[in-house]
PDB file of C-alpha atoms and ligand atoms in Angstrom:
ATOM      1  CA  MET A 281     -14.389  -6.095  11.808  1.00 95.00           C
ATOM      2  CA  GLN A 282     -14.664  -3.708   8.967  1.00 98.00           C
ATOM      3  CA  LYS A 283     -11.682  -3.731   6.507  1.00 98.00           C
ATOM      4  CA  ILE A 284     -10.758  -1.579   3.715  1.00 98.00           C
ATOM      5  CA  ILE A 285      -8.754  -3.415   0.934  1.00 99.00           C
ATOM      6  CA  SER A 286      -6.928  -1.410  -1.773  1.00 99.00           C
ATOM      7  CA  ILE A 287      -6.840  -3.469  -4.997  1.00 98.00           C
ATOM      8  CA  THR A 288      -5.057  -2.876  -8.310  1.00 98.00           C
ATOM      9  CA  GLY A 289      -5.873  -4.443 -11.709  1.00 98.00           C
ATOM     10  CA  MET A 290      -9.654  -4.011 -11.618  1.00 98.00           C
ATOM     11  CA  HIS A 291     -10.586  -2.501 -15.065  1.00 98.00           C
ATOM     12  CA  CYS A 292     -14.321  -3.190 -15.623  1.00 98.00           C
ATOM     13  CA  GLN A 293     -17.497  -4.171 -13.710  1.00 98.00           C
ATOM     14  CA  HIS A 294     -16.853  -7.800 -14.280  1.00 98.00           C
ATOM     15  CA  CYS A 295     -13.583  -7.463 -12.378  1.00 98.00           C
ATOM     16  CA  SER A 296     -15.381  -5.825  -9.360  1.00 98.00           C
ATOM     17  CA  ALA A 297     -18.104  -8.369  -9.559  1.00 98.00           C
ATOM     18  CA  ALA A 298     -15.516 -11.134  -9.329  1.00 98.00           C
ATOM     19  CA  VAL A 299     -13.790  -9.674  -6.441  1.00 98.00           C
ATOM     20  CA  THR A 300     -17.129  -9.132  -4.665  1.00 98.00           C
ATOM     21  CA  LYS A 301     -18.110 -12.878  -5.309  1.00 98.00           C
ATOM     22  CA  ALA A 302     -14.624 -14.042  -4.081  1.00 98.00           C
ATOM     23  CA  LEU A 303     -14.873 -12.044  -0.813  1.00 98.00           C
ATOM     24  CA  GLU A 304     -18.458 -13.151  -0.222  1.00 98.00           C
ATOM     25  CA  ALA A 305     -17.407 -16.706  -0.597  1.00 98.00           C
ATOM     26  CA  LEU A 306     -15.273 -16.416   2.566  1.00 98.00           C
ATOM     27  CA  PRO A 307     -17.042 -17.760   5.711  1.00 98.00           C
ATOM     28  CA  GLY A 308     -18.330 -14.956   7.950  1.00 97.00           C
ATOM     29  CA  VAL A 309     -17.842 -12.155   5.454  1.00 98.00           C
ATOM     30  CA  SER A 310     -20.727  -9.660   4.855  1.00 98.00           C
ATOM     31  CA  SER A 311     -21.679  -6.201   3.743  1.00 98.00           C
ATOM     32  CA  VAL A 312     -19.194  -6.313   0.788  1.00 98.00           C
ATOM     33  CA  SER A 313     -18.897  -3.198  -1.220  1.00 98.00           C
ATOM     34  CA  VAL A 314     -16.352  -2.993  -4.065  1.00 98.00           C
ATOM     35  CA  SER A 315     -15.612   0.279  -5.867  1.00 98.00           C
ATOM     36  CA  LEU A 316     -14.214  -0.155  -9.430  1.00 98.00           C
ATOM     37  CA  GLU A 317     -13.541   3.577  -9.618  1.00 97.00           C
ATOM     38  CA  GLN A 318     -11.718   3.762  -6.196  1.00 98.00           C
ATOM     39  CA  GLY A 319     -10.020   0.350  -6.497  1.00 98.00           C
ATOM     40  CA  GLN A 320     -11.204  -0.511  -3.109  1.00 98.00           C
ATOM     41  CA  ALA A 321     -13.258  -3.120  -1.197  1.00 98.00           C
ATOM     42  CA  VAL A 322     -15.136  -2.236   2.156  1.00 98.00           C
ATOM     43  CA  LEU A 323     -16.435  -5.230   3.985  1.00 98.00           C
ATOM     44  CA  ASP A 324     -17.189  -6.739   7.348  1.00 98.00           C
ATOM     45  CA  ALA A 325     -14.458  -9.377   7.331  1.00 98.00           C
ATOM     46  CA  GLY A 326     -15.790 -11.438  10.405  1.00 98.00           C
ATOM     47  CA  THR A 327     -12.775 -13.293  11.779  1.00 97.00           C
ATOM     48  CA  ASN A 328     -10.919 -13.680   8.453  1.00 98.00           C
ATOM     49  CA  SER A 329      -7.186 -12.780   8.676  1.00 98.00           C
ATOM     50  CA  ASP A 330      -5.656 -10.158   6.308  1.00 98.00           C
ATOM     51  CA  ALA A 331      -3.646 -13.007   4.631  1.00 98.00           C
ATOM     52  CA  ALA A 332      -6.961 -14.883   3.934  1.00 98.00           C
ATOM     53  CA  LEU A 333      -8.537 -11.707   2.440  1.00 98.00           C
ATOM     54  CA  ARG A 334      -5.456 -11.123   0.436  1.00 98.00           C
ATOM     55  CA  ALA A 335      -5.271 -14.760  -0.843  1.00 98.00           C
ATOM     56  CA  ALA A 336      -8.957 -14.709  -1.966  1.00 98.00           C
ATOM     57  CA  ILE A 337      -8.322 -11.735  -4.165  1.00 98.00           C
ATOM     58  CA  GLU A 338      -4.929 -12.731  -5.545  1.00 98.00           C
ATOM     59  CA  ASP A 339      -6.129 -16.189  -6.307  1.00 98.00           C
ATOM     60  CA  ILE A 340      -8.522 -14.667  -8.890  1.00 98.00           C
ATOM     61  CA  GLY A 341      -5.675 -12.545 -10.449  1.00 98.00           C
ATOM     62  CA  PHE A 342      -5.838  -9.053  -8.815  1.00 98.00           C
ATOM     63  CA  ASP A 343      -3.252  -7.417  -6.482  1.00 98.00           C
ATOM     64  CA  VAL A 344      -3.760  -6.206  -3.000  1.00 98.00           C
ATOM     65  CA  THR A 345      -1.745  -3.162  -2.081  1.00 98.00           C
ATOM     66  CA  ALA A 346      -3.048  -2.507   1.379  1.00 98.00           C
ATOM     67  CA  ILE A 347      -5.498  -3.757   3.947  1.00 98.00           C
ATOM     68  CA  LYS A 348      -6.653  -1.326   6.663  1.00 98.00           C
TER      69      LYS A 348
HETATM   70 MO1  9UX B  18     -13.289  -6.733 -17.641  1.00 81.80          MO
HETATM   71 MO2  9UX B  18     -11.513  -7.488 -15.531  1.00 81.80          MO
HETATM   72  O1  9UX B  18     -13.271  -7.206 -19.462  1.00 81.80           O
HETATM   73  O2  9UX B  18     -10.136  -8.754 -15.560  1.00 81.80           O
HETATM   74  S1  9UX B  18     -13.299  -8.560 -16.331  1.00 81.80           S
HETATM   75  S2  9UX B  18     -11.120  -5.962 -17.281  1.00 81.80           S
END
């Protein structure tokens, strides 16, 4: 299912690259697109829970403010 994740704390392209990598590391995730400018990740999350998506991002030091 497509999810849109709002993320704070990304300040350069290495940040958005790190978030992309962390999300792509989750099983079943595909089509990850992270926008530094918008502070947002759009992805097909497969069967991953919102909690799992949140943990993947927070574990590498960014904050999740919303998952829709
Ligand atoms: Mo860029 Mo992000 O120097 O934590 S990697 S701001």
